[in-house]
PDB file of C-alpha atoms in Angstrom:
ATOM      1  CA  UNK K   1       0.000   0.000   0.000  1.00 64.00           C
ATOM      2  CA  UNK K   2       2.818   2.374   0.932  1.00 66.00           C
ATOM      3  CA  UNK K   3       4.644   1.508  -2.262  1.00 63.00           C
ATOM      4  CA  UNK K   4       1.494   2.222  -4.318  1.00 59.00           C
ATOM      5  CA  UNK K   5       0.955   5.613  -2.608  1.00 55.00           C
ATOM      6  CA  UNK K   6       4.593   6.503  -3.231  1.00 62.00           C
ATOM      7  CA  UNK K   7       4.328   5.489  -6.861  1.00 64.00           C
ATOM      8  CA  UNK K   8       1.089   7.460  -7.364  1.00 63.00           C
ATOM      9  CA  UNK K   9       1.783  10.440  -5.119  1.00 65.00           C
ATOM     10  CA  UNK K  10       0.894  12.938  -7.845  1.00 71.00           C
ATOM     11  CA  UNK K  11      -2.523  11.365  -8.412  1.00 65.00           C
ATOM     12  CA  UNK K  12      -3.147  11.129  -4.656  1.00 59.00           C
ATOM     13  CA  UNK K  13      -2.303  14.820  -4.200  1.00 73.00           C
ATOM     14  CA  UNK K  14      -4.671  15.796  -7.008  1.00 75.00           C
ATOM     15  CA  UNK K  15      -7.493  13.750  -5.469  1.00 71.00           C
ATOM     16  CA  UNK K  16      -6.888  15.170  -1.977  1.00 71.00           C
ATOM     17  CA  UNK K  17      -6.740  18.742  -3.272  1.00 74.00           C
ATOM     18  CA  UNK K  18      -9.941  18.167  -5.261  1.00 74.00           C
ATOM     19  CA  UNK K  19     -11.684  16.752  -2.191  1.00 75.00           C
ATOM     20  CA  UNK K  20     -10.592  19.714  -0.062  1.00 78.00           C
ATOM     21  CA  UNK K  21     -11.775  22.154  -2.738  1.00 79.00           C
ATOM     22  CA  UNK K  22     -15.142  20.401  -2.910  1.00 78.00           C
ATOM     23  CA  UNK K  23     -15.517  20.538   0.888  1.00 77.00           C
ATOM     24  CA  UNK K  24     -14.746  24.266   0.932  1.00 76.00           C
ATOM     25  CA  UNK K  25     -17.219  24.924  -1.902  1.00 76.00           C
ATOM     26  CA  UNK K  26     -19.946  23.051  -0.016  1.00 74.00           C
ATOM     27  CA  UNK K  27     -19.127  24.985   3.156  1.00 70.00           C
ATOM     28  CA  UNK K  28     -19.229  28.306   1.268  1.00 70.00           C
ATOM     29  CA  UNK K  29     -22.572  27.384  -0.302  1.00 71.00           C
ATOM     30  CA  UNK K  30     -24.040  26.526   3.109  1.00 70.00           C
ATOM     31  CA  UNK K  31     -22.694  29.773   4.564  1.00 65.00           C
ATOM     32  CA  UNK K  32     -24.160  31.898   1.764  1.00 66.00           C
ATOM     33  CA  UNK K  33     -27.502  30.066   1.953  1.00 64.00           C
ATOM     34  CA  UNK K  34     -27.650  30.600   5.717  1.00 60.00           C
ATOM     35  CA  UNK K  35     -26.861  34.310   5.283  1.00 57.00           C
ATOM     36  CA  UNK K  36     -29.565  34.730   2.635  1.00 61.00           C
ATOM     37  CA  UNK K  37     -32.138  32.964   4.818  1.00 58.00           C
ATOM     38  CA  UNK K  38     -31.268  35.108   7.830  1.00 56.00           C
ATOM     39  CA  UNK K  39     -31.681  38.322   5.806  1.00 63.00           C
ATOM     40  CA  UNK K  40     -34.887  37.238   4.059  1.00 76.00           C
ATOM     41  CA  UNK K  41     -37.995  39.132   5.121  1.00 86.00           C
ATOM     42  CA  UNK K  42     -40.427  37.336   7.413  1.00 91.00           C
ATOM     43  CA  UNK K  43     -43.746  39.110   7.932  1.00 94.00           C
ATOM     44  CA  UNK K  44     -46.414  37.893  10.334  1.00 95.00           C
ATOM     45  CA  UNK K  45     -50.037  39.018   9.978  1.00 95.00           C
ATOM     46  CA  UNK K  46     -52.404  38.282  12.835  1.00 93.00           C
ATOM     47  CA  UNK K  47     -55.828  39.027  14.255  1.00 90.00           C
ATOM     48  CA  UNK K  48     -55.775  40.559  17.737  1.00 85.00           C
ATOM     49  CA  UNK K  49     -58.053  41.667  20.593  1.00 75.00           C
ATOM     50  CA  UNK K  50     -61.322  40.358  19.104  1.00 79.00           C
ATOM     51  CA  UNK K  51     -62.801  37.999  16.517  1.00 81.00           C
ATOM     52  CA  UNK K  52     -65.344  40.298  14.942  1.00 82.00           C
ATOM     53  CA  UNK K  53     -65.366  43.627  13.133  1.00 85.00           C
ATOM     54  CA  UNK K  54     -63.396  45.343  15.904  1.00 89.00           C
ATOM     55  CA  UNK K  55     -60.527  42.844  15.785  1.00 91.00           C
ATOM     56  CA  UNK K  56     -57.262  44.614  15.006  1.00 92.00           C
ATOM     57  CA  UNK K  57     -55.049  43.409  12.186  1.00 94.00           C
ATOM     58  CA  UNK K  58     -51.453  43.462  13.398  1.00 94.00           C
ATOM     59  CA  UNK K  59     -48.358  43.250  11.190  1.00 95.00           C
ATOM     60  CA  UNK K  60     -45.089  42.132  12.813  1.00 96.00           C
ATOM     61  CA  UNK K  61     -41.595  42.108  11.377  1.00 94.00           C
ATOM     62  CA  UNK K  62     -40.218  38.691  12.328  1.00 92.00           C
ATOM     63  CA  UNK K  63     -37.122  39.024  10.139  1.00 88.00           C
ATOM     64  CA  UNK K  64     -33.607  39.911  11.216  1.00 85.00           C
ATOM     65  CA  UNK K  65     -33.526  43.155   9.195  1.00 89.00           C
ATOM     66  CA  UNK K  66     -35.658  46.327   9.390  1.00 92.00           C
ATOM     67  CA  UNK K  67     -38.393  46.701   6.775  1.00 92.00           C
ATOM     68  CA  UNK K  68     -40.532  49.530   5.453  1.00 93.00           C
ATOM     69  CA  UNK K  69     -44.254  48.883   5.104  1.00 94.00           C
ATOM     70  CA  UNK K  70     -45.198  50.209   1.646  1.00 93.00           C
ATOM     71  CA  UNK K  71     -48.751  49.055   1.053  1.00 93.00           C
ATOM     72  CA  UNK K  72     -51.576  46.876   2.313  1.00 95.00           C
ATOM     73  CA  UNK K  73     -53.707  45.183  -0.344  1.00 95.00           C
ATOM     74  CA  UNK K  74     -57.164  43.791   0.402  1.00 95.00           C
ATOM     75  CA  UNK K  75     -58.623  41.145  -1.870  1.00 95.00           C
ATOM     76  CA  UNK K  76     -62.343  40.472  -1.450  1.00 95.00           C
ATOM     77  CA  UNK K  77     -63.947  37.268  -2.692  1.00 95.00           C
ATOM     78  CA  UNK K  78     -67.566  37.987  -3.711  1.00 93.00           C
ATOM     79  CA  UNK K  79     -69.676  35.347  -5.485  1.00 91.00           C
ATOM     80  CA  UNK K  80     -66.472  33.533  -6.429  1.00 90.00           C
ATOM     81  CA  UNK K  81     -64.848  36.604  -8.006  1.00 93.00           C
ATOM     82  CA  UNK K  82     -61.744  38.428  -6.752  1.00 93.00           C
ATOM     83  CA  UNK K  83     -61.669  42.193  -6.251  1.00 93.00           C
ATOM     84  CA  UNK K  84     -58.383  43.797  -5.178  1.00 92.00           C
ATOM     85  CA  UNK K  85     -57.409  47.281  -4.061  1.00 92.00           C
ATOM     86  CA  UNK K  86     -54.882  49.120  -1.909  1.00 92.00           C
ATOM     87  CA  UNK K  87     -56.097  49.953   1.625  1.00 92.00           C
ATOM     88  CA  UNK K  88     -52.950  51.370   3.209  1.00 90.00           C
ATOM     89  CA  UNK K  89     -54.226  54.729   4.425  1.00 86.00           C
ATOM     90  CA  UNK K  90     -56.541  54.947   7.435  1.00 84.00           C
ATOM     91  CA  UNK K  91     -59.230  56.940   5.655  1.00 78.00           C
ATOM     92  CA  UNK K  92     -61.699  56.360   8.475  1.00 73.00           C
ATOM     93  CA  UNK K  93     -59.717  58.868  10.550  1.00 73.00           C
ATOM     94  CA  UNK K  94     -60.804  62.440   9.854  1.00 70.00           C
ATOM     95  CA  UNK K  95     -58.074  64.952   9.135  1.00 67.00           C
ATOM     96  CA  UNK K  96     -59.282  67.151  11.999  1.00 67.00           C
ATOM     97  CA  UNK K  97     -59.113  64.245  14.465  1.00 69.00           C
ATOM     98  CA  UNK K  98     -55.363  63.647  14.183  1.00 67.00           C
ATOM     99  CA  UNK K  99     -52.493  65.811  15.398  1.00 71.00           C
ATOM    100  CA  UNK K 100     -50.069  64.329  12.864  1.00 67.00           C
ATOM    101  CA  UNK K 101     -51.077  63.433   9.296  1.00 70.00           C
ATOM    102  CA  UNK K 102     -48.765  60.411   9.464  1.00 71.00           C
ATOM    103  CA  UNK K 103     -51.298  58.854  11.858  1.00 72.00           C
ATOM    104  CA  UNK K 104     -53.598  58.371   8.846  1.00 77.00           C
ATOM    105  CA  UNK K 105     -51.099  56.128   7.063  1.00 82.00           C
ATOM    106  CA  UNK K 106     -49.612  52.720   7.731  1.00 85.00           C
ATOM    107  CA  UNK K 107     -46.488  53.461   5.718  1.00 88.00           C
ATOM    108  CA  UNK K 108     -43.873  53.097   8.413  1.00 89.00           C
ATOM    109  CA  UNK K 109     -40.517  51.466   9.157  1.00 92.00           C
ATOM    110  CA  UNK K 110     -40.604  48.379  11.385  1.00 93.00           C
ATOM    111  CA  UNK K 111     -37.526  47.251  13.240  1.00 93.00           C
ATOM    112  CA  UNK K 112     -36.852  43.596  14.054  1.00 91.00           C
ATOM    113  CA  UNK K 113     -39.689  42.277  16.244  1.00 90.00           C
ATOM    114  CA  UNK K 114     -41.712  45.502  15.920  1.00 94.00           C
ATOM    115  CA  UNK K 115     -45.480  45.449  15.281  1.00 93.00           C
ATOM    116  CA  UNK K 116     -47.981  47.808  13.697  1.00 92.00           C
ATOM    117  CA  UNK K 117     -51.776  47.736  14.007  1.00 92.00           C
ATOM    118  CA  UNK K 118     -53.024  48.633  10.509  1.00 91.00           C
ATOM    119  CA  UNK K 119     -56.696  48.998  11.481  1.00 89.00           C
ATOM    120  CA  UNK K 120     -59.570  46.793  12.504  1.00 90.00           C
ATOM    121  CA  UNK K 121     -61.089  44.377  10.024  1.00 93.00           C
ATOM    122  CA  UNK K 122     -64.274  46.401   9.637  1.00 92.00           C
ATOM    123  CA  UNK K 123     -62.286  49.427   8.530  1.00 91.00           C
ATOM    124  CA  UNK K 124     -60.039  47.418   6.226  1.00 94.00           C
ATOM    125  CA  UNK K 125     -63.097  46.008   4.458  1.00 93.00           C
ATOM    126  CA  UNK K 126     -64.757  49.436   4.424  1.00 91.00           C
ATOM    127  CA  UNK K 127     -61.733  50.946   2.677  1.00 92.00           C
ATOM    128  CA  UNK K 128     -61.793  48.207   0.043  1.00 93.00           C
ATOM    129  CA  UNK K 129     -65.544  48.478  -0.548  1.00 92.00           C
ATOM    130  CA  UNK K 130     -65.245  52.245  -0.918  1.00 90.00           C
ATOM    131  CA  UNK K 131     -62.394  52.052  -3.446  1.00 89.00           C
ATOM    132  CA  UNK K 132     -64.047  49.281  -5.455  1.00 90.00           C
ATOM    133  CA  UNK K 133     -67.524  50.846  -5.292  1.00 88.00           C
ATOM    134  CA  UNK K 134     -69.045  47.618  -3.941  1.00 88.00           C
ATOM    135  CA  UNK K 135     -71.182  49.060  -1.156  1.00 82.00           C
ATOM    136  CA  UNK K 136     -74.125  46.794  -1.956  1.00 83.00           C
ATOM    137  CA  UNK K 137     -71.990  43.643  -1.840  1.00 84.00           C
ATOM    138  CA  UNK K 138     -70.685  43.659   1.716  1.00 84.00           C
ATOM    139  CA  UNK K 139     -72.914  40.823   2.925  1.00 84.00           C
ATOM    140  CA  UNK K 140     -71.786  38.636  -0.002  1.00 89.00           C
ATOM    141  CA  UNK K 141     -68.091  38.688   0.915  1.00 92.00           C
ATOM    142  CA  UNK K 142     -66.992  35.131   1.718  1.00 94.00           C
ATOM    143  CA  UNK K 143     -63.224  35.530   1.997  1.00 95.00           C
ATOM    144  CA  UNK K 144     -60.731  38.281   2.722  1.00 96.00           C
ATOM    145  CA  UNK K 145     -57.093  38.077   1.677  1.00 96.00           C
ATOM    146  CA  UNK K 146     -54.688  40.652   3.112  1.00 96.00           C
ATOM    147  CA  UNK K 147     -51.335  41.188   1.385  1.00 96.00           C
ATOM    148  CA  UNK K 148     -48.677  43.229   3.169  1.00 96.00           C
ATOM    149  CA  UNK K 149     -46.015  44.694   0.874  1.00 95.00           C
ATOM    150  CA  UNK K 150     -42.681  45.865   2.276  1.00 94.00           C
ATOM    151  CA  UNK K 151     -39.220  46.964   1.187  1.00 90.00           C
ATOM    152  CA  UNK K 152     -36.179  45.433   2.826  1.00 82.00           C
ATOM    153  CA  UNK K 153     -32.443  45.693   2.360  1.00 77.00           C
ATOM    154  CA  UNK K 154     -32.713  44.495  -1.247  1.00 74.00           C
ATOM    155  CA  UNK K 155     -33.849  46.791  -4.048  1.00 76.00           C
ATOM    156  CA  UNK K 156     -37.157  44.977  -4.553  1.00 82.00           C
ATOM    157  CA  UNK K 157     -40.451  44.465  -2.809  1.00 88.00           C
ATOM    158  CA  UNK K 158     -41.313  41.564  -0.545  1.00 91.00           C
ATOM    159  CA  UNK K 159     -44.779  40.476   0.512  1.00 94.00           C
ATOM    160  CA  UNK K 160     -46.785  38.132   2.712  1.00 95.00           C
ATOM    161  CA  UNK K 161     -50.457  37.200   2.789  1.00 96.00           C
ATOM    162  CA  UNK K 162     -53.037  35.906   5.252  1.00 96.00           C
ATOM    163  CA  UNK K 163     -56.513  34.677   4.303  1.00 96.00           C
ATOM    164  CA  UNK K 164     -59.676  34.852   6.395  1.00 96.00           C
ATOM    165  CA  UNK K 165     -63.157  33.399   6.141  1.00 95.00           C
ATOM    166  CA  UNK K 166     -65.755  36.141   6.485  1.00 93.00           C
ATOM    167  CA  UNK K 167     -68.738  34.871   8.496  1.00 90.00           C
ATOM    168  CA  UNK K 168     -71.889  36.995   8.795  1.00 86.00           C
ATOM    169  CA  UNK K 169     -73.352  37.350  12.290  1.00 81.00           C
ATOM    170  CA  UNK K 170     -76.995  37.799  13.222  1.00 74.00           C
ATOM    171  CA  UNK K 171     -76.423  41.344  14.473  1.00 74.00           C
ATOM    172  CA  UNK K 172     -75.181  42.548  11.092  1.00 75.00           C
ATOM    173  CA  UNK K 173     -71.529  42.209  12.007  1.00 84.00           C
ATOM    174  CA  UNK K 174     -68.938  39.752  10.764  1.00 89.00           C
ATOM    175  CA  UNK K 175     -66.334  37.390  12.145  1.00 90.00           C
ATOM    176  CA  UNK K 176     -62.952  36.956  10.477  1.00 92.00           C
ATOM    177  CA  UNK K 177     -61.596  33.432  10.885  1.00 93.00           C
ATOM    178  CA  UNK K 178     -57.986  32.730   9.782  1.00 94.00           C
ATOM    179  CA  UNK K 179     -57.733  30.019   7.127  1.00 94.00           C
ATOM    180  CA  UNK K 180     -54.342  28.997   8.466  1.00 91.00           C
ATOM    181  CA  UNK K 181     -52.099  29.505  11.440  1.00 89.00           C
ATOM    182  CA  UNK K 182     -49.061  30.927   9.663  1.00 93.00           C
ATOM    183  CA  UNK K 183     -48.604  33.817   7.262  1.00 94.00           C
ATOM    184  CA  UNK K 184     -47.621  32.819   3.737  1.00 95.00           C
ATOM    185  CA  UNK K 185     -44.420  34.500   2.544  1.00 93.00           C
ATOM    186  CA  UNK K 186     -44.635  35.453  -1.147  1.00 91.00           C
ATOM    187  CA  UNK K 187     -41.119  34.972  -2.503  1.00 86.00           C
ATOM    188  CA  UNK K 188     -41.752  34.037  -6.141  1.00 87.00           C
ATOM    189  CA  UNK K 189     -40.799  36.617  -8.776  1.00 86.00           C
ATOM    190  CA  UNK K 190     -44.069  36.059 -10.640  1.00 90.00           C
ATOM    191  CA  UNK K 191     -46.163  36.892  -7.558  1.00 90.00           C
ATOM    192  CA  UNK K 192     -44.069  39.970  -6.791  1.00 87.00           C
ATOM    193  CA  UNK K 193     -44.568  41.214 -10.369  1.00 89.00           C
ATOM    194  CA  UNK K 194     -48.334  40.759 -10.055  1.00 90.00           C
ATOM    195  CA  UNK K 195     -48.391  42.699  -6.788  1.00 90.00           C
ATOM    196  CA  UNK K 196     -46.178  45.460  -8.169  1.00 89.00           C
ATOM    197  CA  UNK K 197     -48.453  45.777 -11.222  1.00 89.00           C
ATOM    198  CA  UNK K 198     -51.478  46.239  -8.938  1.00 88.00           C
ATOM    199  CA  UNK K 199     -49.640  48.889  -6.901  1.00 87.00           C
ATOM    200  CA  UNK K 200     -48.584  50.748 -10.052  1.00 88.00           C
ATOM    201  CA  UNK K 201     -52.159  50.631 -11.339  1.00 85.00           C
ATOM    202  CA  UNK K 202     -53.333  52.150  -8.065  1.00 83.00           C
ATOM    203  CA  UNK K 203     -50.808  54.981  -8.489  1.00 84.00           C
ATOM    204  CA  UNK K 204     -52.024  55.553 -12.057  1.00 85.00           C
ATOM    205  CA  UNK K 205     -55.644  55.823 -10.912  1.00 78.00           C
ATOM    206  CA  UNK K 206     -54.602  58.170  -8.109  1.00 76.00           C
ATOM    207  CA  UNK K 207     -52.774  60.369 -10.615  1.00 81.00           C
ATOM    208  CA  UNK K 208     -55.777  60.467 -12.944  1.00 79.00           C
ATOM    209  CA  UNK K 209     -58.073  61.407 -10.056  1.00 73.00           C
ATOM    210  CA  UNK K 210     -55.712  64.212  -9.012  1.00 74.00           C
ATOM    211  CA  UNK K 211     -55.654  65.603 -12.566  1.00 81.00           C
ATOM    212  CA  UNK K 212     -59.446  65.378 -12.805  1.00 78.00           C
ATOM    213  CA  UNK K 213     -59.890  67.296  -9.558  1.00 72.00           C
ATOM    214  CA  UNK K 214     -57.341  69.908 -10.665  1.00 71.00           C
ATOM    215  CA  UNK K 215     -59.286  70.365 -13.909  1.00 70.00           C
ATOM    216  CA  UNK K 216     -62.537  70.844 -12.018  1.00 69.00           C
ATOM    217  CA  UNK K 217     -60.869  73.429  -9.776  1.00 66.00           C
ATOM    218  CA  UNK K 218     -59.636  75.405 -12.782  1.00 68.00           C
ATOM    219  CA  UNK K 219     -63.100  75.332 -14.380  1.00 65.00           C
ATOM    220  CA  UNK K 220     -64.727  76.525 -11.146  1.00 65.00           C
ATOM    221  CA  UNK K 221     -62.251  79.398 -10.948  1.00 60.00           C
TER     222      UNK K 221
END
């Protein structure tokens, strides 16, 4: 055996060096994968304080890095059809009732482990119904999907979603029952593109509305 190793020392060295290189490459891959996982956004959406209309929807940053909450999207399921809109701003709060205009928005930075109450479920649904002009359809909502969109350390959006059954109560109110325990993290590029397209469409509509109102103001003057 010793004679064979001596006679084939060059081949043995090549094999040993190759094995060491492979081990280091595997170690580097594991290290990079662990780093990426630790820096990946992890958003938790939960119902708090109640089960009905007054239950608060709370968003928590469970990741290791700070995030910035950009938008909240509500998707209503009515008669099997999906209706989506942005419900970030707390429009139920009157301008005269707040001391700081930032109180009317949920666009805020969240540090690691920090939470933000984005409004109760009644108000979230009210915002969506108002934007979508579906005031006569409230009692036909069967499901509510909430999508929280954030920006992290990377130059792209990240998102997570939580789905709820909407159950009508005898007193005219509703209960919002989570369809799962955990919040689904939306990491696929295709899903992010769909969400970004919806957000850009909302900005386009907002711009058109601003121009329309400006035109009406000029005509009135």
